[in-house]
GROMACS .gro file of C-alpha atoms in nm:
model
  328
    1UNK     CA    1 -10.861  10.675  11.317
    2UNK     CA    2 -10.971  10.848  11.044
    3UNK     CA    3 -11.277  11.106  11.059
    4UNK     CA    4 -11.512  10.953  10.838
    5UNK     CA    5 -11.449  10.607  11.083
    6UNK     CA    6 -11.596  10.807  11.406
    7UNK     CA    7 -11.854  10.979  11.260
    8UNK     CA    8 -12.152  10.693  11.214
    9UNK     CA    9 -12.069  10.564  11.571
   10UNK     CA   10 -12.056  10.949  11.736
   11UNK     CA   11 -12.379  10.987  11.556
   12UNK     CA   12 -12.519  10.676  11.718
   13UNK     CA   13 -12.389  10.789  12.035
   14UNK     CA   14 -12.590  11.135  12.006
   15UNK     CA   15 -12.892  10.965  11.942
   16UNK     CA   16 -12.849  10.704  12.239
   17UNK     CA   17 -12.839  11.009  12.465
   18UNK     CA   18 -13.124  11.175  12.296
   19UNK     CA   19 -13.327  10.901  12.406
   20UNK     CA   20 -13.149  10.839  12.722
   21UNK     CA   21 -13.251  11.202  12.806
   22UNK     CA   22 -13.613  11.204  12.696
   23UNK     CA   23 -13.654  10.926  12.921
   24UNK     CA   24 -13.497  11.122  13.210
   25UNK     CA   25 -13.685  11.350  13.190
   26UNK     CA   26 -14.014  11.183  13.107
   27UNK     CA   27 -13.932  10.976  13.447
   28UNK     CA   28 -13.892  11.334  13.648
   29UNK     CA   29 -14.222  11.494  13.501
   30UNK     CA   30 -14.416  11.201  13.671
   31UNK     CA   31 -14.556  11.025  13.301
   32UNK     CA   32 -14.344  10.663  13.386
   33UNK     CA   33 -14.314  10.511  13.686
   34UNK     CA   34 -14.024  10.265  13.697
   35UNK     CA   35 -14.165  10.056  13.944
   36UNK     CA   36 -14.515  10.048  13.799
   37UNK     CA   37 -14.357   9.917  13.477
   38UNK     CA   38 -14.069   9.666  13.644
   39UNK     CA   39 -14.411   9.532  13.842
   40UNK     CA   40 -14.542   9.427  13.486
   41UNK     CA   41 -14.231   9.151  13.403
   42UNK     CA   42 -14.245   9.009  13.821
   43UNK     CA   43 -14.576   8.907  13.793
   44UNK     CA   44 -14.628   8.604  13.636
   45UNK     CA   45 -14.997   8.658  13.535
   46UNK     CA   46 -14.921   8.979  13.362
   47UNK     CA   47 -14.542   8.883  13.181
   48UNK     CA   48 -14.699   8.587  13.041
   49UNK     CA   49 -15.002   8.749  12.904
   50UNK     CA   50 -14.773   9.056  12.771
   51UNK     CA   51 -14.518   8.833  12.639
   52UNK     CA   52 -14.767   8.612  12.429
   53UNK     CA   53 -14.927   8.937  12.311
   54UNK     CA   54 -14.613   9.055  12.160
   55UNK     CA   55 -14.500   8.697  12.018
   56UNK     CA   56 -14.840   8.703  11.863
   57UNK     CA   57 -14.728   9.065  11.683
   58UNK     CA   58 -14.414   8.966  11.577
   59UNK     CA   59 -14.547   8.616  11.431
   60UNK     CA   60 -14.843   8.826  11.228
   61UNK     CA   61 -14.584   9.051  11.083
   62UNK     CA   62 -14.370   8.765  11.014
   63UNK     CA   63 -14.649   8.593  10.815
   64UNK     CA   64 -14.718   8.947  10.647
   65UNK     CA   65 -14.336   8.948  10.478
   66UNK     CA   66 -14.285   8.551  10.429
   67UNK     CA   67 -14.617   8.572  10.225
   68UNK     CA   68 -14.487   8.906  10.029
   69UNK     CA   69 -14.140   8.706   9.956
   70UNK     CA   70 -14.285   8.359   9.839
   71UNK     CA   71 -14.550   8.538   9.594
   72UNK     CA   72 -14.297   8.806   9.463
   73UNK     CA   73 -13.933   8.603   9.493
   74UNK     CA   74 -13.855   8.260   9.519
   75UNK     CA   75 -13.952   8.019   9.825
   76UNK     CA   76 -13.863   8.103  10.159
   77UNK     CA   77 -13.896   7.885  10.427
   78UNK     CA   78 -14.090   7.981  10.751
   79UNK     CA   79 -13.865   7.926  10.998
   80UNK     CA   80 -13.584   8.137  10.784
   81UNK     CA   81 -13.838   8.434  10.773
   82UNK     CA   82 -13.867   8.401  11.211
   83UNK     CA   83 -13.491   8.397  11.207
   84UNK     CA   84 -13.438   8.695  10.990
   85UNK     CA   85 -13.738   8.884  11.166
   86UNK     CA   86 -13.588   8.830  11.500
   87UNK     CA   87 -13.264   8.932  11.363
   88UNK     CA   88 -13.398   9.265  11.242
   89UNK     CA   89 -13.576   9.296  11.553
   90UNK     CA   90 -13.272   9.289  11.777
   91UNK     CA   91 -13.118   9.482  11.541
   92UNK     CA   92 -13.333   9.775  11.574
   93UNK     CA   93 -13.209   9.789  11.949
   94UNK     CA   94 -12.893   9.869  11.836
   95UNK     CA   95 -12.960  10.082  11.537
   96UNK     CA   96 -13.193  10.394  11.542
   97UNK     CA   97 -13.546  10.333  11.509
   98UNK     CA   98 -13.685  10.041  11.303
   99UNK     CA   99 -13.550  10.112  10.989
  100UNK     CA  100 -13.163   9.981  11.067
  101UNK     CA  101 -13.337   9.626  11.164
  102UNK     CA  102 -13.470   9.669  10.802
  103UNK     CA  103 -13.133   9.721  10.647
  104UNK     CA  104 -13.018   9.395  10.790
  105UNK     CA  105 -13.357   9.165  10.701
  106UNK     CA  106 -13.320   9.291  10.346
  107UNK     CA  107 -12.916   9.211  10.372
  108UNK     CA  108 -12.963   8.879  10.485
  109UNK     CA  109 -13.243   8.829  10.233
  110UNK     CA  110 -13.036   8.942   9.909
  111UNK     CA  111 -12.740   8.706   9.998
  112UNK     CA  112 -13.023   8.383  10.009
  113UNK     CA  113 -13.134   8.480   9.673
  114UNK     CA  114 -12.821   8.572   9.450
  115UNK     CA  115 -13.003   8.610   9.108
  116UNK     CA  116 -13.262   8.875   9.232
  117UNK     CA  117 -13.068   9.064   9.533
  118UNK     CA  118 -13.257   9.361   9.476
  119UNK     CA  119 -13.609   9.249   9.440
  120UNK     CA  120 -13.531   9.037   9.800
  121UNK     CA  121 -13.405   9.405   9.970
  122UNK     CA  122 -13.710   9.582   9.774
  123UNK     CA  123 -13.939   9.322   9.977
  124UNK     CA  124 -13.837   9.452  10.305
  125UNK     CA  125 -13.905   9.806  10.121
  126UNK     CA  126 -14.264   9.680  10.005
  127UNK     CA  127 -14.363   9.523  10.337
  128UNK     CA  128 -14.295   9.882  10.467
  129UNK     CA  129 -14.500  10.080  10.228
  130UNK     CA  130 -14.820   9.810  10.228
  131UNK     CA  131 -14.790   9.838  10.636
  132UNK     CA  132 -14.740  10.190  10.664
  133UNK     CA  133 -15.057  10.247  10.465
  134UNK     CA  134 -15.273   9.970  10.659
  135UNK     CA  135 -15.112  10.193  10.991
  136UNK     CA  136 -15.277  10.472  10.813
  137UNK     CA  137 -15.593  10.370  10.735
  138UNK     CA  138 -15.695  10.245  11.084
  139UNK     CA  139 -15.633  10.543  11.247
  140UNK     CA  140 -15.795  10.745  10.987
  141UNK     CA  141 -16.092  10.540  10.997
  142UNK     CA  142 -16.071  10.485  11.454
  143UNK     CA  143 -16.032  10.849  11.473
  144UNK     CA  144 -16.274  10.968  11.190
  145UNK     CA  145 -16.545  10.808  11.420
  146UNK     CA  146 -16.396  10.876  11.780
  147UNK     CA  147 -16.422  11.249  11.652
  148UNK     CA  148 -16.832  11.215  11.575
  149UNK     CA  149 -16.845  11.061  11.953
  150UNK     CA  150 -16.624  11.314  12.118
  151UNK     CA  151 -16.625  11.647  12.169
  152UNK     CA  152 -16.284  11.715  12.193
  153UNK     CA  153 -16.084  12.014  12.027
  154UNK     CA  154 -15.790  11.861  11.979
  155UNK     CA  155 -15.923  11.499  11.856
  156UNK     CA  156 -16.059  11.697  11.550
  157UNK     CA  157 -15.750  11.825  11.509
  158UNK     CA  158 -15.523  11.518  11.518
  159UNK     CA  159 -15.819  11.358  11.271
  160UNK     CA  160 -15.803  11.602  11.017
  161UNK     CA  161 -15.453  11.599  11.006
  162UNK     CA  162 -15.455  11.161  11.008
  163UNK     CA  163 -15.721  11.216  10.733
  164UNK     CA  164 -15.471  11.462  10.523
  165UNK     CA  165 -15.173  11.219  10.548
  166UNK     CA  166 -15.441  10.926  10.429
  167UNK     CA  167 -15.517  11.087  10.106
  168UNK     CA  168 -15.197  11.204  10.032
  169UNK     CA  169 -15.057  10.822  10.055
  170UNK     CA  170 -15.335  10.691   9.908
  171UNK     CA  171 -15.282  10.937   9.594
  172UNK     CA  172 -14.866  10.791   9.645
  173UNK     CA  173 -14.996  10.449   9.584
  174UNK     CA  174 -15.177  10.518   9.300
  175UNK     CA  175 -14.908  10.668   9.160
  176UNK     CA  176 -14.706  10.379   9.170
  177UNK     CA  177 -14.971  10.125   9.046
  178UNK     CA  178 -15.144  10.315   8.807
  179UNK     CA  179 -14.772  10.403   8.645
  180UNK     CA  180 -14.836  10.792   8.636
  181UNK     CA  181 -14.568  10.855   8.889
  182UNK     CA  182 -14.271  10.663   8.651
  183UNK     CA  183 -14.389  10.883   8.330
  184UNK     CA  184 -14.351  11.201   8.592
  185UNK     CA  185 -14.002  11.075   8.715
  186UNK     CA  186 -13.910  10.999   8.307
  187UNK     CA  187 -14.031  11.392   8.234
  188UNK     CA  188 -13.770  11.529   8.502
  189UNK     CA  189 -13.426  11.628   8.382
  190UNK     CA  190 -13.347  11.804   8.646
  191UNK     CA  191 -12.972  11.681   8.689
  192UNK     CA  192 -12.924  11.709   9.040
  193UNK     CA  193 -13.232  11.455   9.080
  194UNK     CA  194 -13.102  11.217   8.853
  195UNK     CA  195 -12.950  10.945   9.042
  196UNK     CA  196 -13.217  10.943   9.314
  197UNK     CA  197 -13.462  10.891   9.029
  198UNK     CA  198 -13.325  10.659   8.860
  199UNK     CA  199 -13.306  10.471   9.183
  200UNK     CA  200 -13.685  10.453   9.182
  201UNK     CA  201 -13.720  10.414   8.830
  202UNK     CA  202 -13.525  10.063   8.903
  203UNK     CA  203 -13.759  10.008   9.189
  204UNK     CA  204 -14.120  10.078   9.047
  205UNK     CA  205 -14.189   9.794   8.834
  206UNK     CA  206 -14.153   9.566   9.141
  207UNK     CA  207 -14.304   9.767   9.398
  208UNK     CA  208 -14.578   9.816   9.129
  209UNK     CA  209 -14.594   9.455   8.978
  210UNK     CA  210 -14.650   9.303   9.318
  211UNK     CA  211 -14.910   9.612   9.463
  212UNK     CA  212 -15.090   9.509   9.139
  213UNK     CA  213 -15.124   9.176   9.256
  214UNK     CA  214 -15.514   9.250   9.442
  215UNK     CA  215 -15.532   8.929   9.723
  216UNK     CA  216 -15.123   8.970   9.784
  217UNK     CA  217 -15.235   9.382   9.910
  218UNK     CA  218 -15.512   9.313  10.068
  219UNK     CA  219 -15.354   9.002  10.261
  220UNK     CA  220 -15.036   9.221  10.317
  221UNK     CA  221 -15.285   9.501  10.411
  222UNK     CA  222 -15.524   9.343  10.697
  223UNK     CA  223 -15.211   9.130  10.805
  224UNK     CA  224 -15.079   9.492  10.932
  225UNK     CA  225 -15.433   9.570  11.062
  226UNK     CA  226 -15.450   9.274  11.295
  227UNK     CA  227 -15.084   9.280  11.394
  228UNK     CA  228 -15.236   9.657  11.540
  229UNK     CA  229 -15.518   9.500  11.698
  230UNK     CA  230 -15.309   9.295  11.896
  231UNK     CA  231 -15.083   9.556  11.991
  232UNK     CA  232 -15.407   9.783  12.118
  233UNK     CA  233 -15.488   9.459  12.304
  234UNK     CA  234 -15.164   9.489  12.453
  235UNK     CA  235 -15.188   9.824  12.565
  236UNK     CA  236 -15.557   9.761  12.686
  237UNK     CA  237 -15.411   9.501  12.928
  238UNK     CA  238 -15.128   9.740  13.034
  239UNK     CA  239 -15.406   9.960  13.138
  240UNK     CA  240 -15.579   9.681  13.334
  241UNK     CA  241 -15.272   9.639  13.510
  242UNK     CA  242 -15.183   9.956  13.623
  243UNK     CA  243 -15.510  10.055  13.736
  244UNK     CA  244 -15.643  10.286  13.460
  245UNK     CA  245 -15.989  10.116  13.396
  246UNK     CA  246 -16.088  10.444  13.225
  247UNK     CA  247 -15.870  10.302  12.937
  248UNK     CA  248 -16.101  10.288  12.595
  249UNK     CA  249 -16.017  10.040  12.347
  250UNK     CA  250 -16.087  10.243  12.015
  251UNK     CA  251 -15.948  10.561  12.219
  252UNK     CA  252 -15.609  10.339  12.193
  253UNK     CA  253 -15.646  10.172  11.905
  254UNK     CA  254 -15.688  10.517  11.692
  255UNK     CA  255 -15.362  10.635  11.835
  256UNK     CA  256 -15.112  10.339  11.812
  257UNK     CA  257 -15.055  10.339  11.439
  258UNK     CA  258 -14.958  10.668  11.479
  259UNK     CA  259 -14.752  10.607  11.777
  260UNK     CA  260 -14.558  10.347  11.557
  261UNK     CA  261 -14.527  10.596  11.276
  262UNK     CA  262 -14.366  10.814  11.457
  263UNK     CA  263 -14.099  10.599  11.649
  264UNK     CA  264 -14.007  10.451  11.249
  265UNK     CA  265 -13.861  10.842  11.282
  266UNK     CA  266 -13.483  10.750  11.311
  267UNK     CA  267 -13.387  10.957  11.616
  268UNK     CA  268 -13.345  10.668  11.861
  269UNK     CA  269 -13.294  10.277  11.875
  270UNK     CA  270 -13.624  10.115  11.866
  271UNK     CA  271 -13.796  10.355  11.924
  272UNK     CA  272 -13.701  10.439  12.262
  273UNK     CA  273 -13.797  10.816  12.427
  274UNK     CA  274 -13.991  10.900  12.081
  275UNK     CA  275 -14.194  10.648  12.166
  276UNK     CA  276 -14.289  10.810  12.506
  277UNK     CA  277 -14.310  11.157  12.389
  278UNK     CA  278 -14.544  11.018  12.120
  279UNK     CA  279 -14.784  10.785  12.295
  280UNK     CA  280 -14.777  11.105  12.592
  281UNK     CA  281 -14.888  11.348  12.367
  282UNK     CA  282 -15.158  11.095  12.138
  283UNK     CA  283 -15.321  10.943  12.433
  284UNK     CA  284 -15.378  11.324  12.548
  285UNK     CA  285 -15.482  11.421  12.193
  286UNK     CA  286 -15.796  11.192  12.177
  287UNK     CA  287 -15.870  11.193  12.581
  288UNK     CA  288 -15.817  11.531  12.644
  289UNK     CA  289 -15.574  11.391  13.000
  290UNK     CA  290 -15.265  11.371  13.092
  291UNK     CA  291 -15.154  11.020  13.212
  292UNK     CA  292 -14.898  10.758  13.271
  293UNK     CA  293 -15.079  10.509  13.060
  294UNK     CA  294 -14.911  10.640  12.688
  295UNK     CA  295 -14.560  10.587  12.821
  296UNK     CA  296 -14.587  10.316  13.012
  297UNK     CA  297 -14.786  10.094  12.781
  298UNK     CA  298 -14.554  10.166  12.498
  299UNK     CA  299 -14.246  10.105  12.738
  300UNK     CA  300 -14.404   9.782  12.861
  301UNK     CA  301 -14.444   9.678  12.484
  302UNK     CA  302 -14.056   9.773  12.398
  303UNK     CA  303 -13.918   9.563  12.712
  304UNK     CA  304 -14.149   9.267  12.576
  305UNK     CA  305 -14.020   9.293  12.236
  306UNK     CA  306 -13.677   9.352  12.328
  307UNK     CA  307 -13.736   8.988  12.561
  308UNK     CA  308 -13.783   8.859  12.196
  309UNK     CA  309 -13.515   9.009  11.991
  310UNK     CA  310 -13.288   8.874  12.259
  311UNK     CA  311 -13.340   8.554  12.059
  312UNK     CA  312 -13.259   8.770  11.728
  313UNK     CA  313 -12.919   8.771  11.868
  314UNK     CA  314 -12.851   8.438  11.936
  315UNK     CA  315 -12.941   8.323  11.576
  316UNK     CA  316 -12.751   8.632  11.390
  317UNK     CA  317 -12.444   8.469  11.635
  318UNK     CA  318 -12.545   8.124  11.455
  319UNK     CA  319 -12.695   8.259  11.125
  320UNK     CA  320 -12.550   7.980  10.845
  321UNK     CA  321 -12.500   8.184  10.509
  322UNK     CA  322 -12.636   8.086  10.162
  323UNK     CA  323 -12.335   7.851  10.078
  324UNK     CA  324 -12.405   7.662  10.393
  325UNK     CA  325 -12.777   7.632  10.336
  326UNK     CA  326 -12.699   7.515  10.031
  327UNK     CA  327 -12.392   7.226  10.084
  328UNK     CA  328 -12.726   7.088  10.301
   0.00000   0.00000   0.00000
C-alpha cells in the first residue's frame, strides 16, 4: 500500500488515541466518574429528559441550515435537511471534531443541487460562520456581566479575552459584508497566496450576498442562541442529577459556547477528551472550583448525541442519491 494511502487513516488513528488518553487520564485525576455518568442513561427519568434536550438541539440547528438553504439555494425539503444533519452528526464520530460531519452535509448537499454545487457546500460554510459568531456573542455578553457580579481573577481574564475574540469577528464580518475585505484580497499579489485567495474571492459574494440579507442573519443568528440555551439547560439538569445544586445557570451558560468552540478544534472525533479538558478548565475559570460537573455534563451531552447520530447511520446506509430522488 502506498504511503500517501496510510497516512489519513494513521493520522486518524493518532488522534483517536489522543482522545482515548485525555480521557484516561481525566478518569484517574478524579474529574469523571464512569458510574456517575452510566447512572444518567439507566434511569428513565433522567435519559428521557437528556435525550429530548439534545433532540431539541439538533432539531434547532436543523431549522437554522434548512432556513439558510431554502432562502440562499433552491428548496429543500425538511425531512432531507434531518437526514443530512443526522448524517453529519454521526459522521463527526468518526471524523475529528465537527468539521468532517461538515464535509459530508455539504457533499451530500452539492450532489442534490447540480447547477449550484458550490453555493450548497458554501451553506454548510455560512451556517458555520453565522453560528460561530452567535457562540460568540453570548458568551461575551454572559460573561461581560458574570464578571461585574463576581469577583473572580480569572473570570476577568477569560472575559477580556471572549471580549477580544468578539471584536475581532465582528470586524471579520464586516469585512465580508461591507466588501472591504475582497478589495484587500484583490490588492495582494503576493504569489504564494494566490490560490487560497482566489478561493475566497469565489466564495465572498455568497457568503456576503446572503449575510446581507438582515431577517435571514438575525434568524440564523438567535437560531444558534437558543440551540445554546438548550444545551445550558442540558447541562443544568446534568447538575441536578449528579448532586451539584451549586450549579448556576448563567455561570454555565457563559462557558458552553466556548466549550463548543473549542471541541470544533480538529484534534479528536466529536469532540471527545477536548471536550473534557475544555469544559474542566471553563467551569473552573468562572467558579473559581474544581469539579466533576464540566466533564461529565459535556460527556453526558456527547453519549446523548451520539444516541442520535446512531440514526445518522442508518439513513447514510439508505441515503437515495439525486437521480433516485428524482426518477420519483
Amino acid at each position: 500500500m502506498r504511503r500517501r494511502d496510510i497516512h489519513p487513516h494513521l493520522k486518524t488513528l493518532i488522534k483517536l488515541i489522543v482522545a482515548a488518553v485525555i480521557l484516561v487520564v481525566i478518569v484517574r485525576s478524579g474529574h469523571l466518574d464512569l458510574k456517575v455518568l452510566t447512572s444518567l442513561f439507566t434511569s428513565w427519568q433522567s435519559a428521557s429528559v437528556l435525550l429530548v434536550l439534545a433532540a431539541l438541539n439538533f432539531l434547532l440547528l436543523t431549522i437554522r441550515w434548512f432556513d439558510l438553504v431554502n432562502c440562499t439555494l433552491s428548496e429543500l425539503s425538511f425531512f432531507r435537511s434531518v437526514k443530512l444533519n443526522l448524517i453529519a452528526n454521526f459522521f463527526n464520530f468518526v471524523f475529528p471534531s465537527s468539521i468532517g460531519g461538515d464535509l459530508v452535509r455539504g457533499y451530500y448537499l452539492a450532489q442534490d443541487m447540480h447547477s449550484q454545487k458550490m453555493k450548497a457546500a458554501l451553506s454548510v460554510v455560512l451556517d458555520r460562520v453565522i453560528g460561530l459568531y452567535s457562540l460568540i456573542s453570548l458568551s461575551a455578553v454572559t460573561l461581560l456581566y458574570l464578571s461585574f457580579q463576581k469577583d473572580v481573577e480569572s473570570l476577568r481574564v477569560l472575559t477580556g479575552s471572549t471580549l477580544l475574540l468578539f471584536l475581532g469577528y465582528s470586524f471579520f464580518l464586516f469585512l465580508i459584508i461591507s466588501g472591504i475585505g475582497k478589495r484587500i484580497a484583490k490588492m495582494i499579489t503576493w504569489s504564494v497566496l494566490q490560490k487560497p485567495l482566489n478561493f475566497l474571492l469565489s466564495c465572498h459574494d455568497y457568503l456576503q450576498e446572503s449575510m446581507r440579507n438582515v431577517p435571514l442573519f438575525l434568524r440564523t443568528f438567535f437560531a444558534g442562541i437558543f440551540s445554546q440555551l438548550v444545551v445550558a439547560v442540558f447541562f443544568f439538569q446534568v447538575g441536578q442529577y449528579i448532586g451539584e445544586p451549586q450549579v448556576n445557570f448563567l455561570d454555565v451558560l457563559s462557558v458552553i459556547p466556548l466549550g463548543f468552540l473549542v471541541m470544533s478544534v480538529p484534534i479528536a472525533p466529536a469532540g471527545i477528551g477536548v471536550g473534557q479538558v475544555a469544559f474542566l478548565f471553563l467551569i473552573k475559570q468562572v467558579t473559581g472550583v474544581s469539579s466533576q460537573f464540566g466533564p461529565t455534563a459535556i460527556s453526558a451531552f456527547q453519549v446523548a448525541l451520539l444516541i442520535w447520530s446512531l440514526f445518522g447511520g442508518w439513513f447514510y446506509l439508505t441515503l437515495r442519491k439525486p437521480k433516485e430522488l428524482l426518477e420519483e
